[in-house]
PDB file of C-alpha atoms in Angstrom:
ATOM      1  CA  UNK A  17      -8.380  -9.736  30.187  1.00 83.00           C
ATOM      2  CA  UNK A  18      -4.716 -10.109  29.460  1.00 91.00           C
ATOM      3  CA  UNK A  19      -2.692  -7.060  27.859  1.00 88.00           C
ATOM      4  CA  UNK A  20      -2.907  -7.924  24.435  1.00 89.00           C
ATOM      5  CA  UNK A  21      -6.357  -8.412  24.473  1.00 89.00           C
ATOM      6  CA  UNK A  22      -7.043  -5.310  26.311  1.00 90.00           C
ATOM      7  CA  UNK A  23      -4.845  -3.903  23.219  1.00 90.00           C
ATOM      8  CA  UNK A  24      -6.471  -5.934  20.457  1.00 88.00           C
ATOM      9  CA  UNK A  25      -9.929  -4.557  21.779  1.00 91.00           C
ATOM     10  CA  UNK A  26      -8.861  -1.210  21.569  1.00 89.00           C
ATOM     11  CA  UNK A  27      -7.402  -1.400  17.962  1.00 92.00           C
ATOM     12  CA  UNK A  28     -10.822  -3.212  16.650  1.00 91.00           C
ATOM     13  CA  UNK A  29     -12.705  -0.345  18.704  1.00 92.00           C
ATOM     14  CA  UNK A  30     -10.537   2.821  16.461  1.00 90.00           C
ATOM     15  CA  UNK A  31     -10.906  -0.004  13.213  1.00 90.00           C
ATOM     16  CA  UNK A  32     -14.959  -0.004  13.570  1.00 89.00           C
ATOM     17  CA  UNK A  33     -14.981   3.527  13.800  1.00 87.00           C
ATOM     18  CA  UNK A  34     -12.924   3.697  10.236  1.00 84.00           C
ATOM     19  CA  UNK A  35     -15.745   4.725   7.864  1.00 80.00           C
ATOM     20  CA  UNK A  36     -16.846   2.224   5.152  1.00 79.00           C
ATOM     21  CA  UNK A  37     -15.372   2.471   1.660  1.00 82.00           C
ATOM     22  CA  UNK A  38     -17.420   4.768   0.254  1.00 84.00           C
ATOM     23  CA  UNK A  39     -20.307   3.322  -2.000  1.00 87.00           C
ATOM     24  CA  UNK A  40     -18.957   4.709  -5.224  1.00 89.00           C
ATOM     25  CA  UNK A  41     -15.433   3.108  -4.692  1.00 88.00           C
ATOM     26  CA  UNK A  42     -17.333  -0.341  -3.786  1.00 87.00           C
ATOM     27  CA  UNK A  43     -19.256  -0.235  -7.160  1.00 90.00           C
ATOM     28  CA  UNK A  44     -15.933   0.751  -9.184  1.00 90.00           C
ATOM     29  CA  UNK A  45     -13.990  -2.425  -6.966  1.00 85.00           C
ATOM     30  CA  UNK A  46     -16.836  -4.444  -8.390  1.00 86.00           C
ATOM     31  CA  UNK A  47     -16.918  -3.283 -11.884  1.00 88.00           C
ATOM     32  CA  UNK A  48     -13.455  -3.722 -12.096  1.00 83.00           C
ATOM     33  CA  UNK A  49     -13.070  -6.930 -10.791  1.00 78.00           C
ATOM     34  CA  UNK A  50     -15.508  -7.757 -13.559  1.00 82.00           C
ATOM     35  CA  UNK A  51     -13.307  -8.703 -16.634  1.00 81.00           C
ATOM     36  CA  UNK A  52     -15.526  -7.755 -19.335  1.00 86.00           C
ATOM     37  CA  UNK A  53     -15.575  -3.949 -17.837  1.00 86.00           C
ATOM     38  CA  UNK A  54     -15.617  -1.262 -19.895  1.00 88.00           C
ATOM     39  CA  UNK A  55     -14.498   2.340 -19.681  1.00 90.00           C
ATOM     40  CA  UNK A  56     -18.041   3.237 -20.269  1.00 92.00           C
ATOM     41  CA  UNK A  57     -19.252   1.174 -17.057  1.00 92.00           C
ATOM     42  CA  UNK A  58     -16.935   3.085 -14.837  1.00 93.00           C
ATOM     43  CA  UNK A  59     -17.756   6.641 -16.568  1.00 94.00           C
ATOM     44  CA  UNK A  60     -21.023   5.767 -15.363  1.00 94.00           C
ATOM     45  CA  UNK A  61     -20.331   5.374 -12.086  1.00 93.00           C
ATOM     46  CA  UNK A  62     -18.117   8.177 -11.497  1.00 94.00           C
ATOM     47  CA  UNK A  63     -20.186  10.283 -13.383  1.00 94.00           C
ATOM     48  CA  UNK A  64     -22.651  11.268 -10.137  1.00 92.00           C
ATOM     49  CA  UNK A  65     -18.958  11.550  -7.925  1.00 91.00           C
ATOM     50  CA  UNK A  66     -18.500  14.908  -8.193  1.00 92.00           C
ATOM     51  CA  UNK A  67     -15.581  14.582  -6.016  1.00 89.00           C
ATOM     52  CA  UNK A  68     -13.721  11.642  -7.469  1.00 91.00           C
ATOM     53  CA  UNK A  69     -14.475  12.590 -10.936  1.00 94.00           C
ATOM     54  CA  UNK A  70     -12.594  15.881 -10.543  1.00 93.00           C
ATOM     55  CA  UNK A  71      -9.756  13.838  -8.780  1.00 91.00           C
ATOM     56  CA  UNK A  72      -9.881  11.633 -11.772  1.00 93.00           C
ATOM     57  CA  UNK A  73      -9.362  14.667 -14.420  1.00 94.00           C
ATOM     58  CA  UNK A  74      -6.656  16.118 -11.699  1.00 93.00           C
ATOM     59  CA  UNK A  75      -4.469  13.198 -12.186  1.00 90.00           C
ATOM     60  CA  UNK A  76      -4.990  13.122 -16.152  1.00 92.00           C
ATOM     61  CA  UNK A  77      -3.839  16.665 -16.205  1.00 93.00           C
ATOM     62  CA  UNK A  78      -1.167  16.732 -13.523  1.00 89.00           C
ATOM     63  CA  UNK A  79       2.422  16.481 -13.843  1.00 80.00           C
ATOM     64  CA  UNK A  80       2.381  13.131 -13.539  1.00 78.00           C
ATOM     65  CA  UNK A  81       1.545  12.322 -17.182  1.00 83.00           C
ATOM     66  CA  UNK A  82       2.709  15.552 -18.629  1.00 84.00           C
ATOM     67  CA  UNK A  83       0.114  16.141 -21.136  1.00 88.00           C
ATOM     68  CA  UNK A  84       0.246  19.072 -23.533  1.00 89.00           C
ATOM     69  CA  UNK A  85      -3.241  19.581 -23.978  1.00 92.00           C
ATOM     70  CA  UNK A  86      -6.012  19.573 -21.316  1.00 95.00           C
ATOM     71  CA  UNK A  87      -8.197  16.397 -20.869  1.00 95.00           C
ATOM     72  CA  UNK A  88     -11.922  17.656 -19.713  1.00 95.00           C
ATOM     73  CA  UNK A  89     -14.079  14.209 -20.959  1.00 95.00           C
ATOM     74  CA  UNK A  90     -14.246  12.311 -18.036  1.00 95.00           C
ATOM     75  CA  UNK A  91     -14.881   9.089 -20.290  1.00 94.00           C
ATOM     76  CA  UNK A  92     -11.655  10.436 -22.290  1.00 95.00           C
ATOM     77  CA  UNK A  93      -9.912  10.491 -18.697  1.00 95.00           C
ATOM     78  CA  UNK A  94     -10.417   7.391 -18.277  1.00 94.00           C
ATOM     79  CA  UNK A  95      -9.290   5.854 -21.263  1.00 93.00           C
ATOM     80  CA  UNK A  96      -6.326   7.443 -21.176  1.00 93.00           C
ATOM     81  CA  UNK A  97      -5.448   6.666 -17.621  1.00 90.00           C
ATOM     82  CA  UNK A  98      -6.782   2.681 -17.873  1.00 88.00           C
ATOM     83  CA  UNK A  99      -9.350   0.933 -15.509  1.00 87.00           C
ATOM     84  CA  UNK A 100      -6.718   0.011 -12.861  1.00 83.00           C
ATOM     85  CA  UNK A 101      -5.076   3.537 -12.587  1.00 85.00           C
ATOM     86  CA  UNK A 102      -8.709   5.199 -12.045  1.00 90.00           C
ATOM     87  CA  UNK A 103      -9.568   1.657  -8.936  1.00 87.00           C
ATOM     88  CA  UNK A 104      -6.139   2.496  -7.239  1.00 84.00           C
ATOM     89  CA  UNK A 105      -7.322   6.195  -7.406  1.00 87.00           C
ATOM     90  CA  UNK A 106     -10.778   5.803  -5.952  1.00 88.00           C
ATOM     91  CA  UNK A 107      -9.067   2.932  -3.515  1.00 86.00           C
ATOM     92  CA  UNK A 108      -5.928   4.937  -2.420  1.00 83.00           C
ATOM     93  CA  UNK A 109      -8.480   8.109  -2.030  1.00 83.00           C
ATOM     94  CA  UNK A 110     -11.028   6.084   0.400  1.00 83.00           C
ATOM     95  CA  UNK A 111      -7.777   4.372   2.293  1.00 81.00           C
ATOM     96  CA  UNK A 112      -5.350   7.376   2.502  1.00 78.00           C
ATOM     97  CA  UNK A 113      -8.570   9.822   4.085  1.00 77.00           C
ATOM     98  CA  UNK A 114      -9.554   7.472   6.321  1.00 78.00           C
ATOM     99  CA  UNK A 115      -6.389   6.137   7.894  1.00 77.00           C
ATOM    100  CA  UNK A 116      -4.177   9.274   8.199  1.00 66.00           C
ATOM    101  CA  UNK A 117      -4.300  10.413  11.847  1.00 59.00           C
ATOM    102  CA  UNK A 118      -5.301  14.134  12.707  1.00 58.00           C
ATOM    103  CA  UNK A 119      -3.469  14.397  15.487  1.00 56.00           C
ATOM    104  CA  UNK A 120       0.458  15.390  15.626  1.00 57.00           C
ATOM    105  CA  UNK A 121       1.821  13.236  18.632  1.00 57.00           C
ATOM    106  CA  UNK A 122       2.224  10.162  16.585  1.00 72.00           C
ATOM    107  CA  UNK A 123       4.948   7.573  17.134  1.00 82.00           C
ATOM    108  CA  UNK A 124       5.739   7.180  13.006  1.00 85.00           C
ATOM    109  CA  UNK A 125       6.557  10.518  10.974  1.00 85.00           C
ATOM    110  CA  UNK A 126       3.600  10.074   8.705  1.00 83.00           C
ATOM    111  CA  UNK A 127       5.297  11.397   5.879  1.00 84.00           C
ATOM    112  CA  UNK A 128       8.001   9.153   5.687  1.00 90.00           C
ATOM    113  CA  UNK A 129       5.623   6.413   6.495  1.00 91.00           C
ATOM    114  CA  UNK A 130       3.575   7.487   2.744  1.00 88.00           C
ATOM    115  CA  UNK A 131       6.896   8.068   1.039  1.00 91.00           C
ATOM    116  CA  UNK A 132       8.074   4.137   2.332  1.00 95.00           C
ATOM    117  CA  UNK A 133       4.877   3.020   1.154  1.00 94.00           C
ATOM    118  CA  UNK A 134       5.051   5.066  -2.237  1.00 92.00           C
ATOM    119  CA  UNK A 135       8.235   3.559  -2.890  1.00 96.00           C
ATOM    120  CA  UNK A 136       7.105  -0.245  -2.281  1.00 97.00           C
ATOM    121  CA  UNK A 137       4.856   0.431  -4.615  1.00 94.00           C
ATOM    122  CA  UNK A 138       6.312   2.234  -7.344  1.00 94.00           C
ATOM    123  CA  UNK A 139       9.497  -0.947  -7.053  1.00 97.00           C
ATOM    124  CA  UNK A 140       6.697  -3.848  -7.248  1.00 97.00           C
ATOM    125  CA  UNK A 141       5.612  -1.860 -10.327  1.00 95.00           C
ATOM    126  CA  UNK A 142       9.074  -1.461 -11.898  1.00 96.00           C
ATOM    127  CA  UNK A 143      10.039  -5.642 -10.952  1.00 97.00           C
ATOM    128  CA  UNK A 144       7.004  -6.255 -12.235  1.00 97.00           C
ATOM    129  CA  UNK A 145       7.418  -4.416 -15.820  1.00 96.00           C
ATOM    130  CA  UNK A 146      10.715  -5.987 -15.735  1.00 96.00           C
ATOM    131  CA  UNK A 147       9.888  -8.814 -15.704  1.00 97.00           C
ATOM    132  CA  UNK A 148       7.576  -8.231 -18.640  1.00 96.00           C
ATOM    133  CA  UNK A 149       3.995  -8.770 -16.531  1.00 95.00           C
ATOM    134  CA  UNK A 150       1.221  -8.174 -18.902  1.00 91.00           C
ATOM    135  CA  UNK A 151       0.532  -4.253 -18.406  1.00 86.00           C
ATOM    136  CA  UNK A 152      -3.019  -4.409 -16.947  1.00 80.00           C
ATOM    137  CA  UNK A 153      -1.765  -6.023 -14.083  1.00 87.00           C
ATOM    138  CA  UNK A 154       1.165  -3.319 -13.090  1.00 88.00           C
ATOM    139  CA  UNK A 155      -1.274  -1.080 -11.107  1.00 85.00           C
ATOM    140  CA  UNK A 156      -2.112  -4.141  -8.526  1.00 89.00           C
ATOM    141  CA  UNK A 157       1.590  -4.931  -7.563  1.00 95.00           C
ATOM    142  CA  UNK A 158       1.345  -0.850  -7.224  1.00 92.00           C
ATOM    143  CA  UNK A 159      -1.616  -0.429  -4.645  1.00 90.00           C
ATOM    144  CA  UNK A 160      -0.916  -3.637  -2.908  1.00 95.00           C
ATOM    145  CA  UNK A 161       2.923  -2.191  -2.473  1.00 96.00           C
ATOM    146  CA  UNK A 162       1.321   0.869  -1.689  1.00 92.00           C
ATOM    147  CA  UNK A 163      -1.056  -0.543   1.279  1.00 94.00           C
ATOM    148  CA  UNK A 164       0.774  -2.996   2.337  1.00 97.00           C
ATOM    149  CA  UNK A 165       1.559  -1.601   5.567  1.00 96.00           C
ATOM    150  CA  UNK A 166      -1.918  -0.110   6.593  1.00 93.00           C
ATOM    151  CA  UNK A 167      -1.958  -2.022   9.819  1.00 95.00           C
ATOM    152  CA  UNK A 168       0.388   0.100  11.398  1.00 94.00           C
ATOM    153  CA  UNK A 169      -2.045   2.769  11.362  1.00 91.00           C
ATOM    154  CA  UNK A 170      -4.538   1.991  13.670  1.00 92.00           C
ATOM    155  CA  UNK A 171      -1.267   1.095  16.112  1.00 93.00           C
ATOM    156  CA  UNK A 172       0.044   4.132  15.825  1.00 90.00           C
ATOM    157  CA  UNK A 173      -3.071   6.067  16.746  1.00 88.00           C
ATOM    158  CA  UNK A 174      -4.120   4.062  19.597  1.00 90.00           C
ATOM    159  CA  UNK A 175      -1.566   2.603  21.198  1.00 92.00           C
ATOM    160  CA  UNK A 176       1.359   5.777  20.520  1.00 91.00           C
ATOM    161  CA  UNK A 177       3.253   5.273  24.148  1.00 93.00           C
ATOM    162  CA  UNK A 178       3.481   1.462  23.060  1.00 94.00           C
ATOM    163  CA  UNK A 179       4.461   1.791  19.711  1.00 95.00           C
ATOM    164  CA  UNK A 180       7.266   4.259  20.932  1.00 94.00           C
ATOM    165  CA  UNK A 181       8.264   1.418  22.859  1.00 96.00           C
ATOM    166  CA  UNK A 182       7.914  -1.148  20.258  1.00 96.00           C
ATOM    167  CA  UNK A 183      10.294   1.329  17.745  1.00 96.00           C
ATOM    168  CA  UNK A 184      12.731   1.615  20.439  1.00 96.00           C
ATOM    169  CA  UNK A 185      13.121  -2.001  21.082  1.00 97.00           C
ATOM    170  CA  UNK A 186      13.210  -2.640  17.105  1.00 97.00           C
ATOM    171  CA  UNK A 187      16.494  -0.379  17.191  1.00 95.00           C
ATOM    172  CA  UNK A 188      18.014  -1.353  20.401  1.00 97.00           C
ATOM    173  CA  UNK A 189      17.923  -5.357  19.478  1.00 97.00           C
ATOM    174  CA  UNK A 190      17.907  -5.216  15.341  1.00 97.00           C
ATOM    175  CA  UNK A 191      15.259  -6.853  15.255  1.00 97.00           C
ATOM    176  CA  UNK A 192      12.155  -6.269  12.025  1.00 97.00           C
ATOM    177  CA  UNK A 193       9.632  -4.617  13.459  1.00 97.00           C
ATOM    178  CA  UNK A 194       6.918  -6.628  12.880  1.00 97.00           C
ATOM    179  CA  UNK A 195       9.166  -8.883  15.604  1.00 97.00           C
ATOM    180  CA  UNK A 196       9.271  -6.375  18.355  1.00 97.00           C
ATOM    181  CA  UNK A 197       5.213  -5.515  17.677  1.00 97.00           C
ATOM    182  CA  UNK A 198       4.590  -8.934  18.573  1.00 96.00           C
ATOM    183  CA  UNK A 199       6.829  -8.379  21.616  1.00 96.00           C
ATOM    184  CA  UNK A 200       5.672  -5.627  23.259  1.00 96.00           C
ATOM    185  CA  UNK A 201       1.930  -5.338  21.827  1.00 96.00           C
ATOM    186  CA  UNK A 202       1.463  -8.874  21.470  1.00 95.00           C
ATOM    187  CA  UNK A 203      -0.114  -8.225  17.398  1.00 94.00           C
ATOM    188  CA  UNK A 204       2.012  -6.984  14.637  1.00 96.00           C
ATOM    189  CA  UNK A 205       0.743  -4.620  11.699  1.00 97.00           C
ATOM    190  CA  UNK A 206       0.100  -7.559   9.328  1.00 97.00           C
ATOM    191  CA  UNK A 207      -2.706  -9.290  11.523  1.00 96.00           C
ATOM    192  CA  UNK A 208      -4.231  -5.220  12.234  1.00 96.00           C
ATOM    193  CA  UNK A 209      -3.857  -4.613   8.430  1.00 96.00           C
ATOM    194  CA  UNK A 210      -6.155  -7.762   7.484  1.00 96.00           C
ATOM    195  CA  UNK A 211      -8.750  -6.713  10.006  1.00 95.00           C
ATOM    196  CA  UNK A 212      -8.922  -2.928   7.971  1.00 93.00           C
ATOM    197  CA  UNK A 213      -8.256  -5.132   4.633  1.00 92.00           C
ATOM    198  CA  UNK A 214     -11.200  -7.701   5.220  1.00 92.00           C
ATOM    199  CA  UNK A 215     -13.397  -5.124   6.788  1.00 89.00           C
ATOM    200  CA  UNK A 216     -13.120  -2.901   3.039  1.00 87.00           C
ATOM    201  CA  UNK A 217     -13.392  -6.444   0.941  1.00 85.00           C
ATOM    202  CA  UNK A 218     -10.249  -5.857  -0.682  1.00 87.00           C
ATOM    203  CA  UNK A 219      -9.099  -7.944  -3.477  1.00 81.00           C
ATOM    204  CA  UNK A 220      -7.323 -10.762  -2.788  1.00 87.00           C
ATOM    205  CA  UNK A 221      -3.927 -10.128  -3.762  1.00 93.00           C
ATOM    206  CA  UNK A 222      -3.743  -6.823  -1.634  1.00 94.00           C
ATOM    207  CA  UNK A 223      -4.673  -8.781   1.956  1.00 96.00           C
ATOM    208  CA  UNK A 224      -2.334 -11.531   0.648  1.00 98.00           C
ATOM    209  CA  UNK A 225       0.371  -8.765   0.771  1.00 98.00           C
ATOM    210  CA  UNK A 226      -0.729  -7.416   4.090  1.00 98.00           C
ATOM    211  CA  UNK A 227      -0.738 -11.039   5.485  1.00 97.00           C
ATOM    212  CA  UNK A 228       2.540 -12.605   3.870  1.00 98.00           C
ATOM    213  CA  UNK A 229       4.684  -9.503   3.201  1.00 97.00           C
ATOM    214  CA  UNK A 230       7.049 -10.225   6.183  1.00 97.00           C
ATOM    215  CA  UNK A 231       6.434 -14.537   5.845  1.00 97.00           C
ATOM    216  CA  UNK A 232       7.234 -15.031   1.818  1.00 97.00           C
ATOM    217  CA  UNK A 233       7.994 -18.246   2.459  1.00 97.00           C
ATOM    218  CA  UNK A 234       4.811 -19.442   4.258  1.00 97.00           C
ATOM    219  CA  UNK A 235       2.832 -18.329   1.451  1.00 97.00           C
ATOM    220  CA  UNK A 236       1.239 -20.886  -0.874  1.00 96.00           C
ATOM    221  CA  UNK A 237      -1.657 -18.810  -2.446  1.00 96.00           C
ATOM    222  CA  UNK A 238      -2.397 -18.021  -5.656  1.00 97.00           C
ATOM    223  CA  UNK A 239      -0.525 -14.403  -5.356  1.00 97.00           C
ATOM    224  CA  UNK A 240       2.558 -15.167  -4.963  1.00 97.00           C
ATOM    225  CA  UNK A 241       3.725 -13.079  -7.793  1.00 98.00           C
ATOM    226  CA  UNK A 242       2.080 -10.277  -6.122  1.00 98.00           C
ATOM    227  CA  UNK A 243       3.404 -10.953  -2.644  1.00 98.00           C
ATOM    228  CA  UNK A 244       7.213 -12.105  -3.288  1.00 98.00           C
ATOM    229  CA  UNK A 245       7.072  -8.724  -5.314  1.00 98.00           C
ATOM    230  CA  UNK A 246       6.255  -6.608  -2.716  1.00 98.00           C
ATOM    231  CA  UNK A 247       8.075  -8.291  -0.135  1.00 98.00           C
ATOM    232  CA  UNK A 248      11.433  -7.661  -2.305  1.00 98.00           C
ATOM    233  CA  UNK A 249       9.927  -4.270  -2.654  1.00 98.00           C
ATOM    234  CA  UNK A 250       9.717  -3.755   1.046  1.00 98.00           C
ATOM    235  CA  UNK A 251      12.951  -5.013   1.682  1.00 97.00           C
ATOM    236  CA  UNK A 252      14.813  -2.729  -0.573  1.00 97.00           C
ATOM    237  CA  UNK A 253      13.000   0.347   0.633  1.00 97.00           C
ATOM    238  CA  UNK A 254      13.637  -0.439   4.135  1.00 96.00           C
ATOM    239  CA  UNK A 255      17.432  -1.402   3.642  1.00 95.00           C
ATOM    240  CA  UNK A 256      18.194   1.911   1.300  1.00 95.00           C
ATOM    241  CA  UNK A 257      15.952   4.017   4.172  1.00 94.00           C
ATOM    242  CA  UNK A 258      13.465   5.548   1.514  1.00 95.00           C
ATOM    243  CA  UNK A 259      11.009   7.002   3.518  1.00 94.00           C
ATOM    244  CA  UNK A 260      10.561   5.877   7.524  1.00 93.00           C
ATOM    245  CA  UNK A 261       8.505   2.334   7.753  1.00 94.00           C
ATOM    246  CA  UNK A 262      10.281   1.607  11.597  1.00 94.00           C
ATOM    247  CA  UNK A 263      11.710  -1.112  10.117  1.00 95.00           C
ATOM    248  CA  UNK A 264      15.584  -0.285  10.381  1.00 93.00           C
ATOM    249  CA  UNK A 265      16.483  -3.680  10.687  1.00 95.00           C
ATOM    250  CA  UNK A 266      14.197  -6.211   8.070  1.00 95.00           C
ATOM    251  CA  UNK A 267      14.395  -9.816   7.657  1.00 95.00           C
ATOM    252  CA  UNK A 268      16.652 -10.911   4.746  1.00 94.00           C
ATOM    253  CA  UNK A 269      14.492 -11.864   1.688  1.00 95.00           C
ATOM    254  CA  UNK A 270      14.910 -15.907   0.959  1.00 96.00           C
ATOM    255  CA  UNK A 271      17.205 -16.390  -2.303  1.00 95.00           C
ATOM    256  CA  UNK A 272      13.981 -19.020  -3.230  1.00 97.00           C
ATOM    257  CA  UNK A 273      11.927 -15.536  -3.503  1.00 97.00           C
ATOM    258  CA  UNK A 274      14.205 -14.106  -5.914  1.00 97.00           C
ATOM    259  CA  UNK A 275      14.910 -17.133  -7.495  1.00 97.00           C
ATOM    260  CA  UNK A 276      10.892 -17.714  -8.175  1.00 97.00           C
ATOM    261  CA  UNK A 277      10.588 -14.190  -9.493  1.00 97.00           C
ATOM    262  CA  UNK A 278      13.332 -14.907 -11.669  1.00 97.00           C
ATOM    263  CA  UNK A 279      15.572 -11.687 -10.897  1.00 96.00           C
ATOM    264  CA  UNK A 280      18.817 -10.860  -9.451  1.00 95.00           C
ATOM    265  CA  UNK A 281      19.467  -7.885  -7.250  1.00 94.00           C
ATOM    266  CA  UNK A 282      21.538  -6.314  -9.665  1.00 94.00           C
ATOM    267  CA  UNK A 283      18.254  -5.221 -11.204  1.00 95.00           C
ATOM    268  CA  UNK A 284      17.930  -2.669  -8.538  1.00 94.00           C
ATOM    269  CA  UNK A 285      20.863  -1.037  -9.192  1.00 93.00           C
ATOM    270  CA  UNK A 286      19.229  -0.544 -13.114  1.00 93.00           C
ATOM    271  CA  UNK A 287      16.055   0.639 -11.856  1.00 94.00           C
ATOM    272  CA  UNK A 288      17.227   2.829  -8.333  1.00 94.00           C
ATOM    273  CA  UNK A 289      17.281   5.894 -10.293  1.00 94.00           C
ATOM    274  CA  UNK A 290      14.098   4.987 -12.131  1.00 94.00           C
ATOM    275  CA  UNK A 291      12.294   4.441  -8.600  1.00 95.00           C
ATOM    276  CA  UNK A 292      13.449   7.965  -7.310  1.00 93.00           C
ATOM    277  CA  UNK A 293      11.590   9.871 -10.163  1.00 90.00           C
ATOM    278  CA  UNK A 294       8.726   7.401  -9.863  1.00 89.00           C
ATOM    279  CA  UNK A 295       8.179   8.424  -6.445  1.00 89.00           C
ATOM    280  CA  UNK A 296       8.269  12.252  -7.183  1.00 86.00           C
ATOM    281  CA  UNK A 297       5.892  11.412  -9.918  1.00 81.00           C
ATOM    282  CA  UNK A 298       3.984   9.275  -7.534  1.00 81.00           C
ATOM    283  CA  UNK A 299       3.922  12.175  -4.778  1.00 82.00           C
ATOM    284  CA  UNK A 300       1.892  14.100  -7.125  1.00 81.00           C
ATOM    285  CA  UNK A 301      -1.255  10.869  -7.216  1.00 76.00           C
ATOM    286  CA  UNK A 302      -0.273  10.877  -3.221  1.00 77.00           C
ATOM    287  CA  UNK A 303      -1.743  14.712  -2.823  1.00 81.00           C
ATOM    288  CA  UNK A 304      -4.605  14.203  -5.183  1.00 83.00           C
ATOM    289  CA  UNK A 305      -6.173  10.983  -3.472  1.00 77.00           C
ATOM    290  CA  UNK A 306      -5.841  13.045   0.076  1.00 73.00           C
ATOM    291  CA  UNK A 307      -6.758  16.224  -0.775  1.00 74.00           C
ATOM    292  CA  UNK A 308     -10.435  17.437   0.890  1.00 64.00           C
ATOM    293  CA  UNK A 309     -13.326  17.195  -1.399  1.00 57.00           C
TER     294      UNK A 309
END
C-alpha cells in the first residue's frame, strides 16, 4: 500500500466515524428541497427537536436580526426567518458539531478557519444580492460558501504532522494549498470534502462547490452560478487574509468567471465594509449552530 493510500484509508476511517446527519435535519433537507414546502411542514418537524427548535427561536431573537419584541411561536420563527435560513441552521448545526476537532494540537487555528469560511459565505451572499438573485436563493450561495472547505477537516485531525508539512510547503513555494495537499498527502481538501459531502446527501450545488471551488473553469454543471460565486468569494477572503484558510497564496480567479457573473472587482471595494459587519452578524448564527444541546 503506497503512502497516499495508507493516508486516504485513514481519512475514510475518521470520515465513517463522523456521525450521520441527524434524522431531523435529513427530513427538513427533504422538505425543503420540496418546492411546494410550507412553513407549516417544517414547524412540524422541528416541533419534536427540542434542541433545534430552541436554536431556531435563539437566532430569531439574537442580535443578528435585532428584533424589538421577543419571537416565542416557533411557526412565527420560522416565517420570519424563511425556509432556507432555518435548512442552513439545522445543516450548519449537524456539520459544525460534527467536524470541529476536540483536541488542541491541530495544524489550522480553527477559529480563523470558521471566520474564512464565514466570510466566503457571507461575500457569495452579498455578489449574489448584487447581482439581484431572486432572494430565496441567497441562503445557498451562503452555506455552500460556508462549507466549502469541510474537507480540510478530517486532514487536519488525522494527518496533523502532514498537514504541518503541507502548510509549510504552501508558504515556502507560493503555491494554493490545495497544490501542496496533493504534493505531500497525495489528496487535497476538495476530493476529502465530497467524501463528507456525499456521505450527508448534500444538495447539489454545495458538493459542486466543494468539488470545483479551486477548478472554476472545469466546471460545466448546472451550478455554476453557485460555484463561480464562491470561488470569487474564496479568492477575496484568502487574498485580504480574513480569517486563516492556509491558503496564503490562491490561484488567480479566470477573468471568464467574472465576466460570466457579470461583475467587476470594483464591487468589492462597495461591499468590503458590508462583509465585515456581515461576519460579526454572522459570528452570532456561528455560536448558536455549535453550541451543546
Amino acid at each position: 500500500m503506497t503512502n497516499e493510500e495508507k493516508n486516504l484509508l485513514h481519512v475514510k476511517r475518521y470520515i465513517e466515524k463522523i456521525p450521520a446527519l441527524p434524522v431531523t435535519v435529513t427530513k427538513i433537507l427533504e422538505i425543503c428541497n420540496n418546492p411546494n414546502t410550507s412553513p407549516i411542514d417544517l414547524n412540524r418537524v422541528i416541533s419534536v427537536d427540542p434542541v433545534l427548535m430552541g436554536r431556531v427561536l435563539k437566532l430569531i431573537n439574537s442580535a443578528y436580526y435585532g428584533l424589538s419584541n421577543q419571537v416565542t411561536s416557533l411557526a412565527r420563527a420560522i416565517i420570519m426567518l424563511g425556509i432556507n435560513t432555518v435548512k442552513n441552521l439545522a445543516l450548519s448545526t449537524a456539520v459544525m458539531q460534527s467536524l470541529s476537532p476536540k483536541a488542541d494540537n491541530q495544524a489550522l487555528n480553527m477559529q480563523g478557519f470558521w471566520r474564512h469560511s464565514l466570510c466566503v459565505g457571507v461575500t457569495s451572499k452579498l455578489i449574489a444580492k448584487a447581482r439581484k438573485i431572486d432572494p430565496k436563493e441567497l441562503e445557498e450561495y451562503f452555506i455552500a460558501g460556508l462549507l466549502h472547505d469541510m474537507g480540510k477537516i478530517p486532514l487536519n485531525n488525522t494527518l496533523t504532522d502532514l498537514y504541518v508539512q503541507t502548510l509549510a510547503k504552501s508558504d515556502r513555494e507560493h503555491c494554493s494549498l490545495h497544490v501542496a495537499e496533493k504534493a505531500v498527502i497525495g489528496y487535497d481538501h476538495r476530493e476529502i470534502g465530497l467524501i463528507i459531502g456525499e456521505q450527508w446527501k448534500l444538495g447539489g450545488g454545495i458538493l459542486d462547490t466543494i468539488r470545483f471551488h479551486h477548478s472554476l473553469m472545469e466546471y460545466f454543471g448546472p451550478y455554476k452560478n453557485i460555484v463561480f460565486t464562491v470561488g470569487v468569494a474564496n479568492y477575496y477572503a484568502n487574498v485580504n487574509e480574513i480569517g486563516f484558510s492556509g491558503n496564503r497564496y490562491p490561484d488567480p480567479t479566470p477573468d471568464e468567471v467574472l465576466k460570466h457573473l457579470g461583475i467587476q472587482w470594483e464591487l468589492f471595494e462597495d461591499i468590503s465594509e458590508e462583509v465585515v459587519r456581515e461576519i460579526e452578524k454572522a459570528q452570532i448564527f456561528l455560536k448558536i449552530a455549535t453550541e451543546e444541546g
